[in-house]
Short mmCIF file of N, CA and C in Angstrom, two decimals:
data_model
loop_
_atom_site.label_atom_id
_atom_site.label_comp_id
_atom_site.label_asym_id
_atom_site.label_seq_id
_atom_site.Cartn_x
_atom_site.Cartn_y
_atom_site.Cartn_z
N UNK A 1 -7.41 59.73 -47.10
CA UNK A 1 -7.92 60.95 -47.71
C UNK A 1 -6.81 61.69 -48.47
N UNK A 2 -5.79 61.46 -48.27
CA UNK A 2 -4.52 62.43 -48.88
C UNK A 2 -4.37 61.73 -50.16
N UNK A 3 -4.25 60.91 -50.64
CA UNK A 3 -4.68 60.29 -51.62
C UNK A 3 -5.62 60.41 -52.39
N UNK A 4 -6.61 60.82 -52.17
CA UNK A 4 -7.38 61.82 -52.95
C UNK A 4 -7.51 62.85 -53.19
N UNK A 5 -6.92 63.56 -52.48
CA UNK A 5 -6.11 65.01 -52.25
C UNK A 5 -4.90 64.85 -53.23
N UNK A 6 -3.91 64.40 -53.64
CA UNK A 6 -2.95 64.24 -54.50
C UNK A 6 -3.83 63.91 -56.00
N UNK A 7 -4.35 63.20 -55.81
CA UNK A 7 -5.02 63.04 -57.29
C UNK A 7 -5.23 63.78 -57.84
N UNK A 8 -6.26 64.70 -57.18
CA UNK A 8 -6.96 65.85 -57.35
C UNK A 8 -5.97 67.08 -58.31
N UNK A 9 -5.16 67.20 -56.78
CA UNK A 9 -3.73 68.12 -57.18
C UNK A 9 -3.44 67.57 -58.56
N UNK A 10 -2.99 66.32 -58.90
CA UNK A 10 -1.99 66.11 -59.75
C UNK A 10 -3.10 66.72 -61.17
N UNK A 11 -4.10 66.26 -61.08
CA UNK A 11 -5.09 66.08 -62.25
C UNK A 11 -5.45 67.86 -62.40
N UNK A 12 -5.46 68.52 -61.73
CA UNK A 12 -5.52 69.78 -61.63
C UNK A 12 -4.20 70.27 -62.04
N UNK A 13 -3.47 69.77 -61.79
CA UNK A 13 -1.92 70.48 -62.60
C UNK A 13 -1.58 70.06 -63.48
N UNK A 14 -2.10 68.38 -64.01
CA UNK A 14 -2.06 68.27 -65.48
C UNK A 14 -3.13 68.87 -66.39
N UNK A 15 -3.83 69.09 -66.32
CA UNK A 15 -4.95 70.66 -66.89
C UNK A 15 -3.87 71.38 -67.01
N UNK A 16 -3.42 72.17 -65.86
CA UNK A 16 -3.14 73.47 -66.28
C UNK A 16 -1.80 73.02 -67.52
N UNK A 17 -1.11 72.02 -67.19
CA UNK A 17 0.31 71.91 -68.05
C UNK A 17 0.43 71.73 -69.33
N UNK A 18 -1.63 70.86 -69.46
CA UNK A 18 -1.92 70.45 -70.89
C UNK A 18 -2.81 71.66 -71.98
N UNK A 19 -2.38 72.81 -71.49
CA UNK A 19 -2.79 73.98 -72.27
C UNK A 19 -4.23 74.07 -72.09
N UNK A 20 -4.62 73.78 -70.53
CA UNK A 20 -6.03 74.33 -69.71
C UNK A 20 -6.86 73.29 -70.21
N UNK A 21 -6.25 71.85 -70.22
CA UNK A 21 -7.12 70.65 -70.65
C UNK A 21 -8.30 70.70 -69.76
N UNK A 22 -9.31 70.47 -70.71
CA UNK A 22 -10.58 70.07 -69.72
C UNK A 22 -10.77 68.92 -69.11
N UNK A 23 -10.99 68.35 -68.22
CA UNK A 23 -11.32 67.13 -67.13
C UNK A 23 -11.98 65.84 -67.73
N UNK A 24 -12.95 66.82 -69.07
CA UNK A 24 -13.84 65.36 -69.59
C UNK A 24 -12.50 65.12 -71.01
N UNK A 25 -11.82 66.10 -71.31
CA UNK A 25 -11.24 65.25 -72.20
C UNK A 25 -9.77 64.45 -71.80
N UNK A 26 -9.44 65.24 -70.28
CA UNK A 26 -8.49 64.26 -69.69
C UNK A 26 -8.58 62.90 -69.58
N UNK A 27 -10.26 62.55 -68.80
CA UNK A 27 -10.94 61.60 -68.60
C UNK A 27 -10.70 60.46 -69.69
N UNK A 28 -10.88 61.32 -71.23
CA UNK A 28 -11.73 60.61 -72.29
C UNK A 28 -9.98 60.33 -73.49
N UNK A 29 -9.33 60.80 -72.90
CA UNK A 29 -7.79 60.65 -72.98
C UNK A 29 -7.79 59.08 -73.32
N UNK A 30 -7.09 58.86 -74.42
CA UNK A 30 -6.90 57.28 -75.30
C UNK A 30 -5.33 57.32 -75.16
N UNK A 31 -4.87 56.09 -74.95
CA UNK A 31 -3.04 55.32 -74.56
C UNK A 31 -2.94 55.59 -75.96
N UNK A 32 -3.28 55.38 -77.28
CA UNK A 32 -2.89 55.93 -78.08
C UNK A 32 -2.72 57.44 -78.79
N UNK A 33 -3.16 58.12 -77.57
CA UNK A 33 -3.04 59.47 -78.18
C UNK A 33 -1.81 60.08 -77.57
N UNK A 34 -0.52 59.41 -76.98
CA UNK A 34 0.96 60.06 -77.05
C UNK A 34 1.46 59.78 -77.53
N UNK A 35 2.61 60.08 -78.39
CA UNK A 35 3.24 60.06 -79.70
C UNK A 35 4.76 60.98 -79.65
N UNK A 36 5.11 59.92 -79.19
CA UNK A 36 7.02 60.61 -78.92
C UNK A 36 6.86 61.71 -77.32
N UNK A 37 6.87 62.86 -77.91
CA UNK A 37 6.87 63.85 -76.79
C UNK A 37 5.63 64.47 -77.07
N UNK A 38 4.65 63.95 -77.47
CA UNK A 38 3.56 64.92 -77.33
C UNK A 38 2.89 64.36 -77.13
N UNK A 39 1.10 64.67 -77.15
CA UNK A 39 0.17 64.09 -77.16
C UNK A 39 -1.16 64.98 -77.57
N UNK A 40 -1.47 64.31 -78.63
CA UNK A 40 -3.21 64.90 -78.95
C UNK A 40 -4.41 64.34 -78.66
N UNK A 41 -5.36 65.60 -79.16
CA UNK A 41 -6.62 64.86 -78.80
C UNK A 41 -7.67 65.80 -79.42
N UNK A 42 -8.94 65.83 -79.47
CA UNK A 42 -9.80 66.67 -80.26
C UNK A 42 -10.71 66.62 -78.82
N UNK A 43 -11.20 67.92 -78.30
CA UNK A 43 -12.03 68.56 -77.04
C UNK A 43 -13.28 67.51 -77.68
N UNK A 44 -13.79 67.21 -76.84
CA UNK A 44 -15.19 66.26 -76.49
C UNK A 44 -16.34 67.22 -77.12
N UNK A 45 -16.29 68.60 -76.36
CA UNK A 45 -17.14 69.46 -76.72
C UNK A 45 -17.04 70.47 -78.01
N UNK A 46 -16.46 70.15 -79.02
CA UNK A 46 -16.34 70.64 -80.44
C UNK A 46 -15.91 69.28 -81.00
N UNK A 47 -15.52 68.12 -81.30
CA UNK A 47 -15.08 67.41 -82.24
C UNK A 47 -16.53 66.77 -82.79
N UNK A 48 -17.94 66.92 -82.49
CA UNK A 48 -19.10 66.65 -83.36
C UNK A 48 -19.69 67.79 -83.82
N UNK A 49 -18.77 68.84 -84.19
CA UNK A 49 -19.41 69.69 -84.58
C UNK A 49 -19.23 69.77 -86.23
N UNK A 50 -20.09 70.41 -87.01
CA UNK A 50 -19.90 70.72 -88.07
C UNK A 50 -18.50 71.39 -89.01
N UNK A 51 -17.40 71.64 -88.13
CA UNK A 51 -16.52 72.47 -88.18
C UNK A 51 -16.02 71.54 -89.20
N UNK A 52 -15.38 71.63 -90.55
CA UNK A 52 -14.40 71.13 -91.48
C UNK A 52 -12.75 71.16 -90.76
N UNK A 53 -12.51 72.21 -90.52
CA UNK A 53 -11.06 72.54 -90.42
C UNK A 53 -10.94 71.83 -89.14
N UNK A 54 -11.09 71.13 -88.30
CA UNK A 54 -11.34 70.69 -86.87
C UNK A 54 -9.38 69.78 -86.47
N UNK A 55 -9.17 70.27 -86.16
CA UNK A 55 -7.82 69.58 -85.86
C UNK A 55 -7.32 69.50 -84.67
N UNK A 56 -6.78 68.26 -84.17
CA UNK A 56 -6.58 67.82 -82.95
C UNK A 56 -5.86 69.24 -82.14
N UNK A 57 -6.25 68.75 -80.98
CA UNK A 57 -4.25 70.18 -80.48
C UNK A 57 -3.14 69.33 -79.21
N UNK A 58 -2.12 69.76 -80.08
CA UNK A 58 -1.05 68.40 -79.38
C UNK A 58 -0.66 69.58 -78.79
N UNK A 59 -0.11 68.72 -77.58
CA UNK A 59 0.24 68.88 -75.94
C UNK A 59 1.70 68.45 -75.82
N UNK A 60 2.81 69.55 -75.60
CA UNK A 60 3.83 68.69 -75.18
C UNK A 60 3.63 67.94 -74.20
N UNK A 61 4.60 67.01 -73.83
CA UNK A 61 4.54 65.86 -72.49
C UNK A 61 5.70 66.44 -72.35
N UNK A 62 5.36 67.06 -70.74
CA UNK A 62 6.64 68.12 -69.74
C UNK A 62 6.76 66.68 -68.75
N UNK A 63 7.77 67.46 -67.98
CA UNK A 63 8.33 66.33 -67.17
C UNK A 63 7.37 66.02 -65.97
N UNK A 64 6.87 66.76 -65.45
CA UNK A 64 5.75 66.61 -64.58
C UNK A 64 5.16 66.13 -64.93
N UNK A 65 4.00 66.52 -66.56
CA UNK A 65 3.05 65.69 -66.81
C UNK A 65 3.35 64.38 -67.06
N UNK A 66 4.32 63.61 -67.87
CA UNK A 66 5.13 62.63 -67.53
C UNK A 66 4.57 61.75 -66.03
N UNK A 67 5.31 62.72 -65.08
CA UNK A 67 5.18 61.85 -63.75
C UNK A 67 3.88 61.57 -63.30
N UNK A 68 2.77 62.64 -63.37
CA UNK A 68 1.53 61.92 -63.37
C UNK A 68 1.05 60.94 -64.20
N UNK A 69 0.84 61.49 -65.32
CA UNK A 69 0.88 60.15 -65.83
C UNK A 69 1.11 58.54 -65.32
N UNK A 70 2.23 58.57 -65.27
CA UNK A 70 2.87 57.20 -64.59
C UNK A 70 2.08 56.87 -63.52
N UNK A 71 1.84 57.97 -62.93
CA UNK A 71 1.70 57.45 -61.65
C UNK A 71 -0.18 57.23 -61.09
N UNK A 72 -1.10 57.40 -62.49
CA UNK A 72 -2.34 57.71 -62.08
C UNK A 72 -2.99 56.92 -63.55
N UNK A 73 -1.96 56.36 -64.65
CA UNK A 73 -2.16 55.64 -65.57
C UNK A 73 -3.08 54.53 -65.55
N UNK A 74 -3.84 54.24 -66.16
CA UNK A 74 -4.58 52.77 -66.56
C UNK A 74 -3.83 51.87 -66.10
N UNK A 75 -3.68 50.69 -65.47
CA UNK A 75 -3.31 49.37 -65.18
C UNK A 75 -4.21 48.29 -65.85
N UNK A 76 -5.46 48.38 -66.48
CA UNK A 76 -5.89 47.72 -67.38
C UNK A 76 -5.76 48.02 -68.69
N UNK A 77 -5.04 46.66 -69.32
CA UNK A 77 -3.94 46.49 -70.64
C UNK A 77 -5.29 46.64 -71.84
N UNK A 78 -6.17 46.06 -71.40
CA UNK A 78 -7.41 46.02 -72.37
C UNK A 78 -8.24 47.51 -72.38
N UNK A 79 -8.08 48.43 -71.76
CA UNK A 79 -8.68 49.60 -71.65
C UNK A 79 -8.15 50.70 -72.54
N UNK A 80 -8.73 51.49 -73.86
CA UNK A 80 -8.40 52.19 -74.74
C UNK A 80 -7.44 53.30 -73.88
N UNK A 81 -8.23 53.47 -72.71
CA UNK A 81 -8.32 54.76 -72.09
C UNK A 81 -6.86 55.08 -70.94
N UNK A 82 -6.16 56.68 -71.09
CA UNK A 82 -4.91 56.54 -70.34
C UNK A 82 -5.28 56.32 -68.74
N UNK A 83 -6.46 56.99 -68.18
CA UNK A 83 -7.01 56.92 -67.41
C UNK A 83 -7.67 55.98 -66.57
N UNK A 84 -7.87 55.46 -65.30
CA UNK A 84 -9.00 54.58 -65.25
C UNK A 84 -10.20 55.11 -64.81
N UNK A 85 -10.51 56.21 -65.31
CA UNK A 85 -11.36 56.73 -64.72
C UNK A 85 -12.95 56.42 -66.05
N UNK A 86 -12.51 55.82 -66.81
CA UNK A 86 -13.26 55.10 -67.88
C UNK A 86 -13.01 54.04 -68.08
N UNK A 87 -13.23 52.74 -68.71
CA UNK A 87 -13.40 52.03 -69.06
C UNK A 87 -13.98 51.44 -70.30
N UNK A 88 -13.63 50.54 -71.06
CA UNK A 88 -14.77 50.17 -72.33
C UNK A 88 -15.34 49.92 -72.23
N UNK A 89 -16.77 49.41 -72.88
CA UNK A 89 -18.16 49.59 -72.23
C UNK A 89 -19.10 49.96 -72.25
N UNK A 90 -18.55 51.56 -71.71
CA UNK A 90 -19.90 52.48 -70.37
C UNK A 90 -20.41 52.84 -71.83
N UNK A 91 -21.94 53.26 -71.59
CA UNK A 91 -22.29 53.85 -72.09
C UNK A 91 -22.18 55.03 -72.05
N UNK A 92 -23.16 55.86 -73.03
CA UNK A 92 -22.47 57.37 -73.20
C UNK A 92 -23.02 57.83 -71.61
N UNK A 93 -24.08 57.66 -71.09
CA UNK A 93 -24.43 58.11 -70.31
C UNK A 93 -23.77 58.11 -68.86
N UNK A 94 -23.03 56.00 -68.82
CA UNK A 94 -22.36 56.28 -67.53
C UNK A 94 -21.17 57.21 -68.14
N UNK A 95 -20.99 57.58 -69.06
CA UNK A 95 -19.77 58.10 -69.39
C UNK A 95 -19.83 59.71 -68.69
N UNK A 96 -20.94 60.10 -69.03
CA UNK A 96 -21.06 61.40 -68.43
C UNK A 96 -21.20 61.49 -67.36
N UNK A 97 -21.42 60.44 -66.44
CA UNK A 97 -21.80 60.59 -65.14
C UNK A 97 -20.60 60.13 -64.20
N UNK A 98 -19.43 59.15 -65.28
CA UNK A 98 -18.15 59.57 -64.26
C UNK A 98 -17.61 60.29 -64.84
N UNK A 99 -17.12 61.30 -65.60
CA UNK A 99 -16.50 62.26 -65.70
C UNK A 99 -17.23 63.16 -65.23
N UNK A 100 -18.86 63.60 -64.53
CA UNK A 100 -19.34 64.57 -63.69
C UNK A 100 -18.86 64.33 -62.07
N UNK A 101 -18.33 63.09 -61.96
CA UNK A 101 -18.63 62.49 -60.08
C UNK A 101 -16.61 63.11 -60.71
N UNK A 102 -16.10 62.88 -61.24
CA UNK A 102 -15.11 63.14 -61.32
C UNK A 102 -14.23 64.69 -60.80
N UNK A 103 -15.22 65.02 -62.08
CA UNK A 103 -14.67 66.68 -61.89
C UNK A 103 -15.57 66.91 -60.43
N UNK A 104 -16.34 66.83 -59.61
CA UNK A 104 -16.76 67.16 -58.15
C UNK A 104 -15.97 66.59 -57.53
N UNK A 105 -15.34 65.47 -57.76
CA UNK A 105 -14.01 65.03 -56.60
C UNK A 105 -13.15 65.84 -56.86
N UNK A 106 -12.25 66.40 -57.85
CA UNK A 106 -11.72 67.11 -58.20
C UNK A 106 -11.99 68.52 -57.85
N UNK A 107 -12.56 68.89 -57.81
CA UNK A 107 -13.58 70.25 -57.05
C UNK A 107 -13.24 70.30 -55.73
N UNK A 108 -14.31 69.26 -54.92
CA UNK A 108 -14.36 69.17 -53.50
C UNK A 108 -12.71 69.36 -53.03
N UNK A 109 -11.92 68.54 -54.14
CA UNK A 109 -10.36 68.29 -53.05
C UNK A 109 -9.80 69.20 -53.13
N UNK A 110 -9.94 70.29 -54.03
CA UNK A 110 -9.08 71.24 -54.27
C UNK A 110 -9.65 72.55 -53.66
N UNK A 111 -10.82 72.53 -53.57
CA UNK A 111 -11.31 73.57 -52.25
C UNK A 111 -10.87 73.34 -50.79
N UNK A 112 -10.68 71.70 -50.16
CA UNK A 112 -9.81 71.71 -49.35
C UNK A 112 -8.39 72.36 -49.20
N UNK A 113 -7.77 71.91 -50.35
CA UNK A 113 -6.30 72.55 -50.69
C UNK A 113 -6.42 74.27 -50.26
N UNK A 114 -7.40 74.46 -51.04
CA UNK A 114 -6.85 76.43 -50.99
C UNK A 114 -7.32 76.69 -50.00
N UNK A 115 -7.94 76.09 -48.89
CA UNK A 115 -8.50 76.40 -47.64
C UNK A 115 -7.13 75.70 -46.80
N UNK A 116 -6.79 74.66 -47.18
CA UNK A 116 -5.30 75.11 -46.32
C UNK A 116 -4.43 75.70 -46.39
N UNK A 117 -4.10 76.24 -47.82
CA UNK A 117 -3.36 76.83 -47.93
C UNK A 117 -3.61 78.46 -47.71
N UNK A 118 -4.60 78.54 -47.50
CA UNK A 118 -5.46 80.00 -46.51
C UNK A 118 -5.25 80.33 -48.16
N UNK A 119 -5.73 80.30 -49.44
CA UNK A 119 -6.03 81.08 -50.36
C UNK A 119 -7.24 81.16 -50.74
N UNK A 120 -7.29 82.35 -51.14
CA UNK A 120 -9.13 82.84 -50.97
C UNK A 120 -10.11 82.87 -52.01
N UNK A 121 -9.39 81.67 -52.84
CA UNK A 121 -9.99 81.70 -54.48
C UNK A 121 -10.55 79.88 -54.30
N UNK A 122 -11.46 79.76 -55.14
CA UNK A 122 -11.95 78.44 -54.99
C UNK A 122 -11.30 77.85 -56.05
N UNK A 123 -10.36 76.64 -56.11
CA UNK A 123 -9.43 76.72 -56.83
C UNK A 123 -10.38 75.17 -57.94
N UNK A 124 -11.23 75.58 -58.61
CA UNK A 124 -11.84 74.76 -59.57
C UNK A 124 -11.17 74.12 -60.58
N UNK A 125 -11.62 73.11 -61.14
CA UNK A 125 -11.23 72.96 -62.87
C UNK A 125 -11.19 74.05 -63.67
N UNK A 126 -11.64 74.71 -63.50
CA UNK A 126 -11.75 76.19 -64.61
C UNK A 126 -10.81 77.20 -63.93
N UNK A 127 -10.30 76.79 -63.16
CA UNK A 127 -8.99 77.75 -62.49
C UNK A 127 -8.03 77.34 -63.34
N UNK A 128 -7.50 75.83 -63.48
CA UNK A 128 -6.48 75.59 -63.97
C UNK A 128 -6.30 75.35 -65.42
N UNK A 129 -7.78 75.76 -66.11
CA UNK A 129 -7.88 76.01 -67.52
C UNK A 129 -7.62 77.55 -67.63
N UNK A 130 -8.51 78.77 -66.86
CA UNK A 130 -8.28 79.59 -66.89
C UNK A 130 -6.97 80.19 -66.56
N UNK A 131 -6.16 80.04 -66.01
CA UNK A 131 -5.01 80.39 -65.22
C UNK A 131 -3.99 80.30 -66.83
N UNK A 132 -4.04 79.29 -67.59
CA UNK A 132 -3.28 78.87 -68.25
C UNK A 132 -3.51 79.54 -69.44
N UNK A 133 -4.66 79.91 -69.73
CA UNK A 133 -5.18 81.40 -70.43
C UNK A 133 -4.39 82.77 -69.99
N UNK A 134 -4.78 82.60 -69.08
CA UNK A 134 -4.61 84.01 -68.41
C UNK A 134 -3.06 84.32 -68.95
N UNK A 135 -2.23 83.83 -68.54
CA UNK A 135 -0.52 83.73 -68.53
C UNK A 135 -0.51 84.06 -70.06
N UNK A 136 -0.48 82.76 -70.88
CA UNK A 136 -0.68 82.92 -72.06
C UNK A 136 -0.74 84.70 -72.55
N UNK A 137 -1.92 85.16 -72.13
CA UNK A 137 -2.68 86.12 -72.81
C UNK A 137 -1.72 87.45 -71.84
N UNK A 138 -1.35 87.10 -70.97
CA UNK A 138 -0.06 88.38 -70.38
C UNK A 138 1.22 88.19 -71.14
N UNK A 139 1.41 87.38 -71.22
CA UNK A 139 2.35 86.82 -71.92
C UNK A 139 2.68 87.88 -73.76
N UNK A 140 1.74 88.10 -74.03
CA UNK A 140 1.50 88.19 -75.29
C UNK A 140 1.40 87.70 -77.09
N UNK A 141 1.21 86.30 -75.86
CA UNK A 141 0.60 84.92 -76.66
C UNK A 141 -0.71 85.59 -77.93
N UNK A 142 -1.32 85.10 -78.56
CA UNK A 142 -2.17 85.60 -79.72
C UNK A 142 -3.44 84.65 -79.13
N UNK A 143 -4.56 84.95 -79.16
CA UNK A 143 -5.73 84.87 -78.67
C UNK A 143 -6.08 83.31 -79.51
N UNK A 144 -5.93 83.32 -80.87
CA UNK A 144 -5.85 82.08 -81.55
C UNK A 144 -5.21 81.36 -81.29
N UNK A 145 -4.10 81.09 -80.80
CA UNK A 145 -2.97 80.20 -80.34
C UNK A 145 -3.99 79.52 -78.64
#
């Protein structure tokens, strides 16, 4: 079980590190989308949209995210995907349905976490998107950025 508990963690702290990455586009994350020290990608949920100006948003690669990476990476050489949490293949539909069983593992483990760690917030996917907002925006980061 701790092993799924670390995943969880790690995948929850690469969100927050990847500028409040969302889970389905972690998921949906391509081996070709790092590029020296960074890495892009276009959100799942706006890149079919009508938008003209639509442009990827690159992510430094910090040293942490780095180490997950490595350590939670694809081992299949034939798989587009950085992840194995996809595969080539699935259709769109299993597609949505492991990146939904996903983010609930991710969920479930990390409500364990803040319950051991006696903290009284349910520590979701949208914690570690929001959180990374939040800072940002104390910060006196610009709302567009």
């Amino acid at each position: 079980k701790f092993e799924q508990t670390k995943r969880a963690l790690d995948f929850w702290i690469f969100s927050y590190l990847s500028n409040g990455m969302n889970m389905a586009d972690i998921c949906l994350l391509k081996k070709e989308s790092i590029r020296g020290e960074f890495f892009s990608f276009f959100r799942a949920k706006t890149k079919n949209t009508k938008k003209r100006d639509l442009r990827p948003i690159k992510v430094p690669l910090l040293p942490r995210s780095i180490e997950i990476i490595d350590r939670w990476k694809s081992t299949d050489e034939n798989s587009p995907y950085l992840f194995p949490m996809l595969e080539e293949g699935l259709s769109a539909r299993q597609i949505k349905f492991r990146i939904q069983d996903f983010v609930k593992m991710v969920n479930t483990e990390m409500k364990r976490v803040a319950k051991e760690l006696e903290i009284g917030v349910a520590l979701g996917t949208y914690v570690a998107r929001h959180t990374h907002s939040t800072i940002l925006k104390r910060k006196g980061v610009s709302t567009e950025v």
